Amino acid sequence: NAGVTQTPKFRILKIGQSMTLQCTQDMNHNYMYWYRQDPGMGLKLIYYSVGAGITDKGEVPNGYNVSRSTTEDFPLRLELAAPSQTSVYFCASSYPGFDSNTGELFFGEGSRLTVL
Amino acid sequence: GQQVMQIPQYQHVQEGEDFTTYCNSSTTLSNIQWYKQRPGGHPVFLIQLVKSGEVKKQKRLTFQFGEAKKNSSLHITATQTTDVGTYFCAGPWGGYQKVTFGIGTKLQVIP
């Protein structure tokens, strides 16, 4: 199994450009997440999804959009990129935990985005 | 406001010394998780705590969940250079399955 795969690994964007970060998982996990991590900082939740067709906002959703048309894929769209979106983006997935608890999150290797 | 506080943010220890990081929540949690992120890497799951007062051990790592399910700690005995990294607590502070993270504790181990 590949686990969680993110593409691209690195990207440089100009201000105002748009792009999509791809995330796919082959573990048949219901739950998927997008986080961003600024240098030396913790992880901030952008969006998450509890299943195909269902998405919800996290802590820092502004400037981003997501969709979840299949169980496997959870792309993150950046519209009108800004320097403040320079960050490392991590996608994660999990199965439902026992007794309504959170399942273990499996992370992709990250996508490093620079907006100039 | 801030629902979780993780302290300290940074810790330098001599190899062989012990290390502890604390995660303090303003609300009661159903569960808490701990992750480790090596420099340049991605977070990797270490453990999940579910029960009040729970203590779990993984070799030199000891994890505790407070009686009130609002606090947790990770203790490393006799640190090694392989322990270097940032340790995060994570939990459903935003609601069921909305998993958010503490700011993390960055551990440096001096050989």
Coordinates of C-alpha atoms in Angstrom, one line a residue, chain A residues 31 33 35 37 40-43 45 48 50 57-59 90 94-97 100-105 107-110 112, chain B residues 2 9-10 30-31 33 35 37 40-45 48 50 88 91-92 94-104:
Chain A
Y31 CA -11.8 10.7 7.1
Y33 CA -7.7 16.2 6.4
Y35 CA -3.2 20.9 7.4
Q37 CA 2.4 24.1 8.8
G40 CA 8.7 26.4 13.2
M41 CA 5.0 26.3 14.0
G42 CA 2.3 23.7 14.7
L43 CA -0.3 22.2 12.3
L45 CA -6.5 22.4 10.2
Y48 CA -11.6 18.1 6.6
V50 CA -15.8 12.6 6.9
K57 CA -14.1 24.0 7.5
G58 CA -11.2 23.8 9.9
E59 CA -9.4 26.5 11.8
F90 CA 0.0 18.0 4.8
S94 CA -7.9 8.1 9.2
Y95 CA -10.5 5.4 9.9
P96 CA -13.2 5.9 12.5
G97 CA -11.9 5.2 16.0
S100 CA -16.6 7.7 18.7
N101 CA -12.9 8.4 19.3
T102 CA -10.7 9.7 16.6
G103 CA -8.7 7.2 14.6
E104 CA -5.0 7.4 14.1
L105 CA -4.0 9.9 11.4
F107 CA 0.1 11.7 6.9
G108 CA 1.4 12.2 3.5
E109 CA 5.0 13.5 3.1
G110 CA 3.9 17.0 2.5
R112 CA 6.1 22.7 0.1
Chain B
Q2 CA -7.0 28.9 22.8
Q9 CA 7.7 25.0 23.2
Y10 CA 11.4 24.2 23.2
S30 CA -12.9 12.1 24.6
N31 CA -9.4 11.1 23.6
Q33 CA -3.3 11.5 20.6
Y35 CA 2.6 12.5 17.3
Q37 CA 7.6 14.9 13.7
G40 CA 11.9 17.8 7.5
G41 CA 9.4 14.9 8.0
H42 CA 5.7 14.4 8.5
P43 CA 3.9 13.7 11.8
V44 CA 3.9 10.1 12.8
F45 CA 1.3 8.7 15.2
Q48 CA -3.9 7.4 21.7
V50 CA -8.9 7.3 25.9
F88 CA 2.5 17.2 19.2
G91 CA -7.5 16.0 19.9
P92 CA -11.0 16.7 18.9
G94 CA -13.2 21.5 17.4
G95 CA -15.7 18.7 17.6
Y96 CA -16.0 15.0 16.7
Q97 CA -13.3 14.1 14.1
K98 CA -12.2 17.7 13.8
V99 CA -8.7 16.9 14.9
T100 CA -6.6 19.9 15.8
F101 CA -3.0 20.0 17.1
G102 CA -1.2 21.7 19.9
I103 CA 1.7 24.0 19.0
G104 CA 4.2 21.2 19.7

